Coordinates of C-alpha atoms and ligand atoms in Angstrom, one line a residue:
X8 CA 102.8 42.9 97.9
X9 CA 101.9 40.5 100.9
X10 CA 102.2 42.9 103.7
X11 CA 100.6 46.4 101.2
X12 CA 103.4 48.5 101.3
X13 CA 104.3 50.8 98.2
X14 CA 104.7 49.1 94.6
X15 CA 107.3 51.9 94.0
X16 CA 109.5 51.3 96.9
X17 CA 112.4 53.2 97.2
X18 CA 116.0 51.6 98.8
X19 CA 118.1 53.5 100.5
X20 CA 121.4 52.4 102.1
X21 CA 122.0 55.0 104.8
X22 CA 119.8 55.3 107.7
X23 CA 117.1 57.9 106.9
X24 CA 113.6 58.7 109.2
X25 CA 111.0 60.3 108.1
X26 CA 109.2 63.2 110.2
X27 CA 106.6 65.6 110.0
X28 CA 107.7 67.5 107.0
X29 CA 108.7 64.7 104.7
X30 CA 105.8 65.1 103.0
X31 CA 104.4 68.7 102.0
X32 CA 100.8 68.8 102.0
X33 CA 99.6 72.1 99.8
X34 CA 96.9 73.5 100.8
X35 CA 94.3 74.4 98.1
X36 CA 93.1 78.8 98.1
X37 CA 90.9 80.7 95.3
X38 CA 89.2 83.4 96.8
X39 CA 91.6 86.2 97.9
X40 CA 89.9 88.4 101.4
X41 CA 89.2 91.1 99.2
X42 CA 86.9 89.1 97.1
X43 CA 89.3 88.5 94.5
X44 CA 89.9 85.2 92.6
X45 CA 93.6 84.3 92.5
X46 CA 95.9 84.2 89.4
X47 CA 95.2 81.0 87.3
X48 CA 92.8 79.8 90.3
X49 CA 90.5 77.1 88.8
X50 CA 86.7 78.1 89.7
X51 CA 84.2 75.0 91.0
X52 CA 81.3 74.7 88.7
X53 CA 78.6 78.0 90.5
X54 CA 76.2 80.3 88.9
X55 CA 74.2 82.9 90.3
X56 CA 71.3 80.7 92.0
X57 CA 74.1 78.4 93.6
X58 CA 76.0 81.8 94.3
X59 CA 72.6 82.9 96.3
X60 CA 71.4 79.7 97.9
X61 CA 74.8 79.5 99.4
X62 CA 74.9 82.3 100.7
X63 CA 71.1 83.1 101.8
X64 CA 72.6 80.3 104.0
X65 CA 75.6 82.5 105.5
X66 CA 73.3 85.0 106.3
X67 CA 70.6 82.8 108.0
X68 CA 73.6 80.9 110.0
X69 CA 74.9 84.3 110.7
X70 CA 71.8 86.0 112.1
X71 CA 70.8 82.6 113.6
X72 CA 74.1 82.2 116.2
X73 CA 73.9 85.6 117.2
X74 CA 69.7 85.7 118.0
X75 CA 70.2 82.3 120.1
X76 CA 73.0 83.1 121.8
X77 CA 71.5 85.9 122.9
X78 CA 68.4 84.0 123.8
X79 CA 70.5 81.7 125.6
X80 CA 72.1 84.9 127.9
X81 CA 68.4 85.7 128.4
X82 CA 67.4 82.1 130.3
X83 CA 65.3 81.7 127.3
X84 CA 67.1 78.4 125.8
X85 CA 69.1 76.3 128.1
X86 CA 72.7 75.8 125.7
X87 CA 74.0 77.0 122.5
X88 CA 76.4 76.1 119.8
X89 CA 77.9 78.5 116.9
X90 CA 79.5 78.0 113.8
X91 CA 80.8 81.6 113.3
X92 CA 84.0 81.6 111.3
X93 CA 83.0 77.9 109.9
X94 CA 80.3 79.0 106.9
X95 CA 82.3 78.5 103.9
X96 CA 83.8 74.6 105.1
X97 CA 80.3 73.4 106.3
X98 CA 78.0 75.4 103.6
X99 CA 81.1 74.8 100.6
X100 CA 80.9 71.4 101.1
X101 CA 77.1 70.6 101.3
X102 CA 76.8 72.5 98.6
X103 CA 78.9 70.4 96.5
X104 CA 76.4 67.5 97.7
X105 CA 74.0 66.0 96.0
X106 CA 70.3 66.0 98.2
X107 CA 70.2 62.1 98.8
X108 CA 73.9 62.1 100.0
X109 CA 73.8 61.3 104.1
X110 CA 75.0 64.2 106.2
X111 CA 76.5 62.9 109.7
X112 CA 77.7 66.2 111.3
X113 CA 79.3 66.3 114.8
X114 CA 77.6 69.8 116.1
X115 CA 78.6 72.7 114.7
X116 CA 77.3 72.2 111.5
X117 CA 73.6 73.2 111.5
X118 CA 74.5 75.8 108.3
X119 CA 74.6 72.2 106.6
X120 CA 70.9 70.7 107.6
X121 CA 69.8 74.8 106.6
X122 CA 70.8 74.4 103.3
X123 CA 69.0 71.5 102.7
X124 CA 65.8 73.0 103.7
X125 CA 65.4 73.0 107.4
X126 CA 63.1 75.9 108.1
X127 CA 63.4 78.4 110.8
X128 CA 60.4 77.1 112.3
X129 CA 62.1 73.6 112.6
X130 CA 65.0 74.9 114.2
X131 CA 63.6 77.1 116.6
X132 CA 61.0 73.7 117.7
X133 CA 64.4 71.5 118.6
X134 CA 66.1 74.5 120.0
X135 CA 63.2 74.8 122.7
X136 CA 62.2 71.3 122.6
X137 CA 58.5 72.1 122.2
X138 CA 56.2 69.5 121.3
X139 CA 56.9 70.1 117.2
X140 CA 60.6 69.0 117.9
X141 CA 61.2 66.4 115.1
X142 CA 63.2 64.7 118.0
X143 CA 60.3 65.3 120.7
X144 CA 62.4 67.1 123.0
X145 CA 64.6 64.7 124.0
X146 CA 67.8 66.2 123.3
X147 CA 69.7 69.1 123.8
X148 CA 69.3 72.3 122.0
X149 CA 71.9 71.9 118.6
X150 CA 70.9 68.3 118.4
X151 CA 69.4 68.9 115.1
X152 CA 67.9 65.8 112.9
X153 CA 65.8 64.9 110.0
X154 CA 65.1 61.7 108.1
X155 CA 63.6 64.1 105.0
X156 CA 66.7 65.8 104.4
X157 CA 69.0 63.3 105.2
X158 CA 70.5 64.6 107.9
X159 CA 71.5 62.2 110.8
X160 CA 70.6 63.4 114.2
X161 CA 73.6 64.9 116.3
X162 CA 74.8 62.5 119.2
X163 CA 77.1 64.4 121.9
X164 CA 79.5 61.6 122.4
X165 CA 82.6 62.9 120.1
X166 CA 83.6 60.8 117.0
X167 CA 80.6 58.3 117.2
X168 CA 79.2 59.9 113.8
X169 CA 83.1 58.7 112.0
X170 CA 82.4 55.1 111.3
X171 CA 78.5 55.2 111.4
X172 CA 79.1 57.4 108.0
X173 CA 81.5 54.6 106.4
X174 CA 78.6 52.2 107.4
X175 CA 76.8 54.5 105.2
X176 CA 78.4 55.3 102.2
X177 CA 78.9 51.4 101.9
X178 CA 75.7 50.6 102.1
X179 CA 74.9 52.8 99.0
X180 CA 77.7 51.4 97.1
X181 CA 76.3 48.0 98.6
X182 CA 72.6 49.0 96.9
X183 CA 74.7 50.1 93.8
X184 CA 73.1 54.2 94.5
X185 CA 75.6 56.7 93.1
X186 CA 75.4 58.3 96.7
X187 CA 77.9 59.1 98.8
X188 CA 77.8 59.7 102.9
X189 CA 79.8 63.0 103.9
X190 CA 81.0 62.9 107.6
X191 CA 82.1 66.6 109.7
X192 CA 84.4 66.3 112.9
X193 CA 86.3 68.5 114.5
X194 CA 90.5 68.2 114.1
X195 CA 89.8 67.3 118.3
X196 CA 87.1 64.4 117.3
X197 CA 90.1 63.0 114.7
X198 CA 92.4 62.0 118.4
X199 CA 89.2 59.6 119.0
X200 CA 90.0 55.8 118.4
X201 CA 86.5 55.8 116.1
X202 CA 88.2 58.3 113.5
X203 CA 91.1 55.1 113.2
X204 CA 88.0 52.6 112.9
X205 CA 85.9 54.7 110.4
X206 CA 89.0 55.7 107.9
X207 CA 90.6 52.4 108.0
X208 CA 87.6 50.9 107.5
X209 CA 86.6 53.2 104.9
X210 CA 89.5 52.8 103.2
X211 CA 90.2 49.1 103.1
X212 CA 86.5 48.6 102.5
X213 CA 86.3 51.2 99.4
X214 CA 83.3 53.2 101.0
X215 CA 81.9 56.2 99.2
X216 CA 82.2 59.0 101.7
X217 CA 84.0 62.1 102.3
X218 CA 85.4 62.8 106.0
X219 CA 85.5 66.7 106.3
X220 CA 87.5 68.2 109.0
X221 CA 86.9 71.2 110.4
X222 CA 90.0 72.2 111.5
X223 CA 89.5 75.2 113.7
X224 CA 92.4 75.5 115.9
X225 CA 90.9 74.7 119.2
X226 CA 89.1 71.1 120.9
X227 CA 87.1 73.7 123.4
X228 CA 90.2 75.1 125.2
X229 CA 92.9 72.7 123.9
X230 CA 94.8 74.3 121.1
X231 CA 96.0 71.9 118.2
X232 CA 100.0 72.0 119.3
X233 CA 98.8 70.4 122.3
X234 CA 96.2 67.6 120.3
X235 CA 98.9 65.7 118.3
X236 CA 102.6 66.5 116.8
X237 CA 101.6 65.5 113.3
X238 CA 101.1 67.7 110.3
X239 CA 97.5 68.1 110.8
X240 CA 94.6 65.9 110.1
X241 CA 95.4 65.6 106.3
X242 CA 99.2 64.2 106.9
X243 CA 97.1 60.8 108.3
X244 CA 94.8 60.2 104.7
X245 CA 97.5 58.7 102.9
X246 CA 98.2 56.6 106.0
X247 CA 95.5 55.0 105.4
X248 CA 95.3 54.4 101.8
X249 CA 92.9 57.6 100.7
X250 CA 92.8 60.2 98.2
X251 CA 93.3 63.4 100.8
X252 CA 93.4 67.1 100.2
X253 CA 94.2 70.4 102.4
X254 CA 92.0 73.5 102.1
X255 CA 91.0 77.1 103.1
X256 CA 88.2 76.8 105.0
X257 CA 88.0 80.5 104.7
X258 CA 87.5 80.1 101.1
X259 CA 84.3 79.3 99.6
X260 CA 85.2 78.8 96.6
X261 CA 88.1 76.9 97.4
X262 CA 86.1 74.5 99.6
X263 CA 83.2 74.0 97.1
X264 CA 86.3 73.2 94.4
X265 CA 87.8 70.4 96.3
X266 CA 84.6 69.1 97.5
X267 CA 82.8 69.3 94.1
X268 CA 85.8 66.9 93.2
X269 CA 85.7 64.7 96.1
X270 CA 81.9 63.7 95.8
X271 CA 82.6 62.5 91.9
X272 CA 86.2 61.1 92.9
X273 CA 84.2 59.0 95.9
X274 CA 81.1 58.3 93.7
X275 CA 83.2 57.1 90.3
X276 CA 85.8 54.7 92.5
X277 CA 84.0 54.0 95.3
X278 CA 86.3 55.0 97.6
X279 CA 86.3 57.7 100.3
X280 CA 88.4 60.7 100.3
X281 CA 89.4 62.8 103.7
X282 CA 89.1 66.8 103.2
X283 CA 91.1 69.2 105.9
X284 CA 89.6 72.7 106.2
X285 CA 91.9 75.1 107.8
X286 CA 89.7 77.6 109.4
X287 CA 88.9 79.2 112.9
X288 CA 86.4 78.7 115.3
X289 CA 85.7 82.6 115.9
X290 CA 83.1 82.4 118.9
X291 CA 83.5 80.5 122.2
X292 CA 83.2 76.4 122.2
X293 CA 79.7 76.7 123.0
X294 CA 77.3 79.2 125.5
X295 CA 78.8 77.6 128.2
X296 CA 82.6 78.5 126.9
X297 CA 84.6 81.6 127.5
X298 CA 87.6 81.9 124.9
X299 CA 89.2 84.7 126.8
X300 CA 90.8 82.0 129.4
X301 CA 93.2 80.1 126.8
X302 CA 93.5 82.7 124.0
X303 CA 94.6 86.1 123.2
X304 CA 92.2 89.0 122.0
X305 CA 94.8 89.8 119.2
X306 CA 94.8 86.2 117.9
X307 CA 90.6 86.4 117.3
X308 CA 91.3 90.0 115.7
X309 CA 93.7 88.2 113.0
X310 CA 91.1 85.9 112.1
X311 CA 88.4 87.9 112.2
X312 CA 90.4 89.9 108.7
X313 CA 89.9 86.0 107.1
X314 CA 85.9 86.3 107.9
X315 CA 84.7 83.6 105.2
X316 CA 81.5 85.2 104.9
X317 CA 82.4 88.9 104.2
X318 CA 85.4 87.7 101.7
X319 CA 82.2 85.6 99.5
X320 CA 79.9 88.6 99.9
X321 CA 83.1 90.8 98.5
X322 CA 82.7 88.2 95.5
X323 CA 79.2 88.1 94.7
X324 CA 79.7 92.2 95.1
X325 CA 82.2 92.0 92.5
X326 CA 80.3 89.7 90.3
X327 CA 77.3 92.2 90.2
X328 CA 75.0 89.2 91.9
X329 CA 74.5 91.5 95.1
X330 CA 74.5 95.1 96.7
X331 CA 75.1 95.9 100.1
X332 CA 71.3 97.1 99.6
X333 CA 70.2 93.6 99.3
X334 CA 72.5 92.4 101.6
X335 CA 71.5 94.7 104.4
X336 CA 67.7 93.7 103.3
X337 CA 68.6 89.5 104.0
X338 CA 69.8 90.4 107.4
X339 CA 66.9 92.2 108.4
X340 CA 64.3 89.6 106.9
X341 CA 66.1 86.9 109.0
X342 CA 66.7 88.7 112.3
X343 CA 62.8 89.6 112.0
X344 CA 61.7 85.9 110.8
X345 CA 63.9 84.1 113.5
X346 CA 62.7 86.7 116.5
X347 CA 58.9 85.7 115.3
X348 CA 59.2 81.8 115.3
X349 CA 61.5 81.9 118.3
X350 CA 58.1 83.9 120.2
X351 CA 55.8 81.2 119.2
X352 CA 58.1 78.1 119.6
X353 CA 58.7 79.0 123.6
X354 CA 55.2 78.8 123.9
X355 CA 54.6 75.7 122.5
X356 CA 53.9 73.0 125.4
X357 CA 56.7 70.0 125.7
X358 CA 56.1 66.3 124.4
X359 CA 53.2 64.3 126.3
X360 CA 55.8 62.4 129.0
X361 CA 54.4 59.0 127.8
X362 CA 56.3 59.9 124.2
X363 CA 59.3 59.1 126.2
X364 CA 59.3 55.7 126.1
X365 CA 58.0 55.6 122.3
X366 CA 60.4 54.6 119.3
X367 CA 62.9 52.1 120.4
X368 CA 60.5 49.0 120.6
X369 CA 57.1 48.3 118.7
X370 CA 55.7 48.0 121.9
X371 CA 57.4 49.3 124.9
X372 CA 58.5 46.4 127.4
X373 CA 56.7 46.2 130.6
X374 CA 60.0 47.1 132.5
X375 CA 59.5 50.6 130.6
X376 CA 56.2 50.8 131.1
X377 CA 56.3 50.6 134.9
X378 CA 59.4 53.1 134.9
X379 CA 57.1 55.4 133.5
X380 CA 54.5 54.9 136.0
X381 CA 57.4 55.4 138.6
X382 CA 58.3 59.0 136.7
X383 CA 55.0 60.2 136.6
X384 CA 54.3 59.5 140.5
X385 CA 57.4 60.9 141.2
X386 CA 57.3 64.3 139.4
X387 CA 53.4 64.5 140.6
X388 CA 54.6 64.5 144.2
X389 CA 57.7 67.1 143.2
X390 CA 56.3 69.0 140.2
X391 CA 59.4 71.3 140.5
X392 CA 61.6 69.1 139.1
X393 CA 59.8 69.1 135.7
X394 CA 59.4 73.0 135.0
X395 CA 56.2 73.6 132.3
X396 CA 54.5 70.1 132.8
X397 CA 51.1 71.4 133.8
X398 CA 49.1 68.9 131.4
X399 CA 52.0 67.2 129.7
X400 CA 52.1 64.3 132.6
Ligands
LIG507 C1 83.7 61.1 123.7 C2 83.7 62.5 124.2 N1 84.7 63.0 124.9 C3 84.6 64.3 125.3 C4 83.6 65.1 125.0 C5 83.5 66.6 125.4 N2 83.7 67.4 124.3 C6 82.7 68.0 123.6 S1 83.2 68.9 122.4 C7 84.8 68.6 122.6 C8 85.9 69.2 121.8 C9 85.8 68.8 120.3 O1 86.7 69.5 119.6 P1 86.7 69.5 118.0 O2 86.4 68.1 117.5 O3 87.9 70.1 117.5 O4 85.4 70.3 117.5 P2 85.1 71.8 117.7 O5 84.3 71.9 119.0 O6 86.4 72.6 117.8 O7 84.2 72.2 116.6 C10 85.0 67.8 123.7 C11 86.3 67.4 124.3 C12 82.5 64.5 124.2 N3 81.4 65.2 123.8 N4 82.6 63.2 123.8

């Protein structure tokens, strides 16, 4: 039809709207919080190695948010960013990935670029931008990146990372790759104008690539009822034209299901396909956040009883693939591992200061060149201003 409405139009002859809950979106669960698979529950294709992989990556992501903040609280890193409460969407869903699939996260997704390889030694070099940074200290701690693992690096400015990812996925169905780009945002990204651009886009264009929202109840202090009066992020897929499904975020098995899916629907049709976790974001927006000012003590505790990482341990327990022996044994390994690179990264010396004009041109222009000159005169006479420079000028 000329202006691409439904082939299978219905005519009514009474005046009828449609409203939030004209459509029922179902939202997809598997693993029960007591570890249990539900009645007639279809499992996603995982074996024991997955079954540990994934969650070797729960307990690093774990043990990783609760050492930094705490570093953070001690001066010793300037900001921090958790993903408690988020393991199973983020580490369900990369897991489903295949290694040359393009991760562009928004933040709170570092369980993601962990799975894929990033060692603690990486993390704790951008997290105290030391001269090892992969990103030479230029960003914020969080702003993890790496070309190896194909992991784009985070940019702060909400929503940017939504139609950069179509871009992605269709240049690999451009090259003819069987790749697919996988994009995270938060349900407070999705109000952005940039999540209308990448989806439409995506859609009308018949890009490869899976937009995963996290939807955790909260855009820092703003709670959903007060980010939009639709049914969610999902309600807006088929808007747009693409294949859409609801999940429990809580739910690793549930999330690695739908995403397992999603990758081969995307990679077979070319098309994208727009995932909703519902989950919970359990700690505060980030170091800098205190939850206790918008909501209630009793509304964490509920969640906490849906912890996505304690209801997959329950199932590997039941499984026989782990004992609270060995599961005790991970999170000592990792709070002793992270504790011993995090000593030897915040002693590392920053980036040489002329680094920071490197990597945008071949050559730097003169105009950046004499800026530079500028800067270094300037932080000779007030050396205050650039804390730990002694020899990095
Ligand atoms: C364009 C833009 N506007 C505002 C901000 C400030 N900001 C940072 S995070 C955030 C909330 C995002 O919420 P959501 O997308 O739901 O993700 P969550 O933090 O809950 O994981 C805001 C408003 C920003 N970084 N960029």
């Amino acid at each position: 039809m000329s202006n691409a409405t439904s082939d299978n139009e219905t005519i009514v002859h009474r005046v009828s709207f449609l409203d939030r809950d004209s459509v029922n979106i179902p939202i997809l669960k598997v693993l029960q919080a007591d570890g249990t698979v539900y009645d007639n529950a279809v499992l996603p294709a995982i074996d024991e190695a997955l079954a540990h992989r994934i969650y070797d990556t729960c307990v690093f992501t774990r043990v990783l948010d609760e050492r930094m903040l705490g570093a953070q609280r001690q001066g010793r890193i300037s900001f921090y960013m958790t993903c408690t409460g988020e393991e199973a969407s983020i580490i369900g869903s990369t897991a489903s990935l295949d290694d040359g699939d393009v991760i562009l996260a928004q933040y709170r997704e570092h369980a993601a670029i962990r799975y894929r390889g990033f060692t603690t030694e990486q993390f704790m070099n951008q997290l105290f931008s030391n001269e090892k940074d992969l990103g030479k200290g230029r960003q914020m701690p969080i702003h993890y990146g790496s070309a190896e693992l194909n992991y784009q690096t985070i940019s702060s400015p909400l929503a940017t990372q939504i139609p950069q990812a179509t871009g992605v996925g269709y240049s690999f169905k451009m090259q003819g790759k069987r790749n697919i780009a996988i994009c995270y945002f938060g349900e407070g990204a999705a109000s952005e104008g940039d999540f209308h651009a990448g989806l439409n886009m995506a859609a009308v264009l018949k890009s490869p690539t899976i937009f995963f929202c996290r939807n955790n109840g909260y855009a820092i202090s703003t709670p959903t009822s007060e980010q939009f009066c639709g049914n969610g992020i999902a309600s807006r897929g088929p808007g747009y034209g693409i294949h859409t499904i609801r999940v429990d975020g809580n739910d690793m098995l549930a999330v690695l299901a739908a995403t397992q899916q999603a990758r081969a629907y995307a990679v077979e049709n070319h098309s994208p396909v727009l995932i909703e976790a519902m989950t919970y974001r359990l700690g505060a927006h980030s170091s800098s956040d205190d939850p206790s000012g918008y909501r209630s003590k009793d509304e964490e505790a509920k969640w906490q009883q849906h912890d996505p990482v304690k209801r997959f341990k329950l199932w590997m327990i039941n499984k026989g693939w782990l004992t609270e022996k060995q599961d005790a044994e991970m999170y000592d390994k990792y709070r002793k591992e992270i504790l011993a690179e995090l000593k030897i990264a915040e002693k590392l010396p920053m980036s040489m200061l002329d680094t920071i004009i490197e990597d945008v041109y071949d050559t730097p222009t003169p105009r950046l060149k004499q800026q530079l000159t500028d800067l270094k005169k300037h932080l000779k006479k007030y050396p205050d201003s650039y804390p730990n420079s002694k020899g990095r000028l």
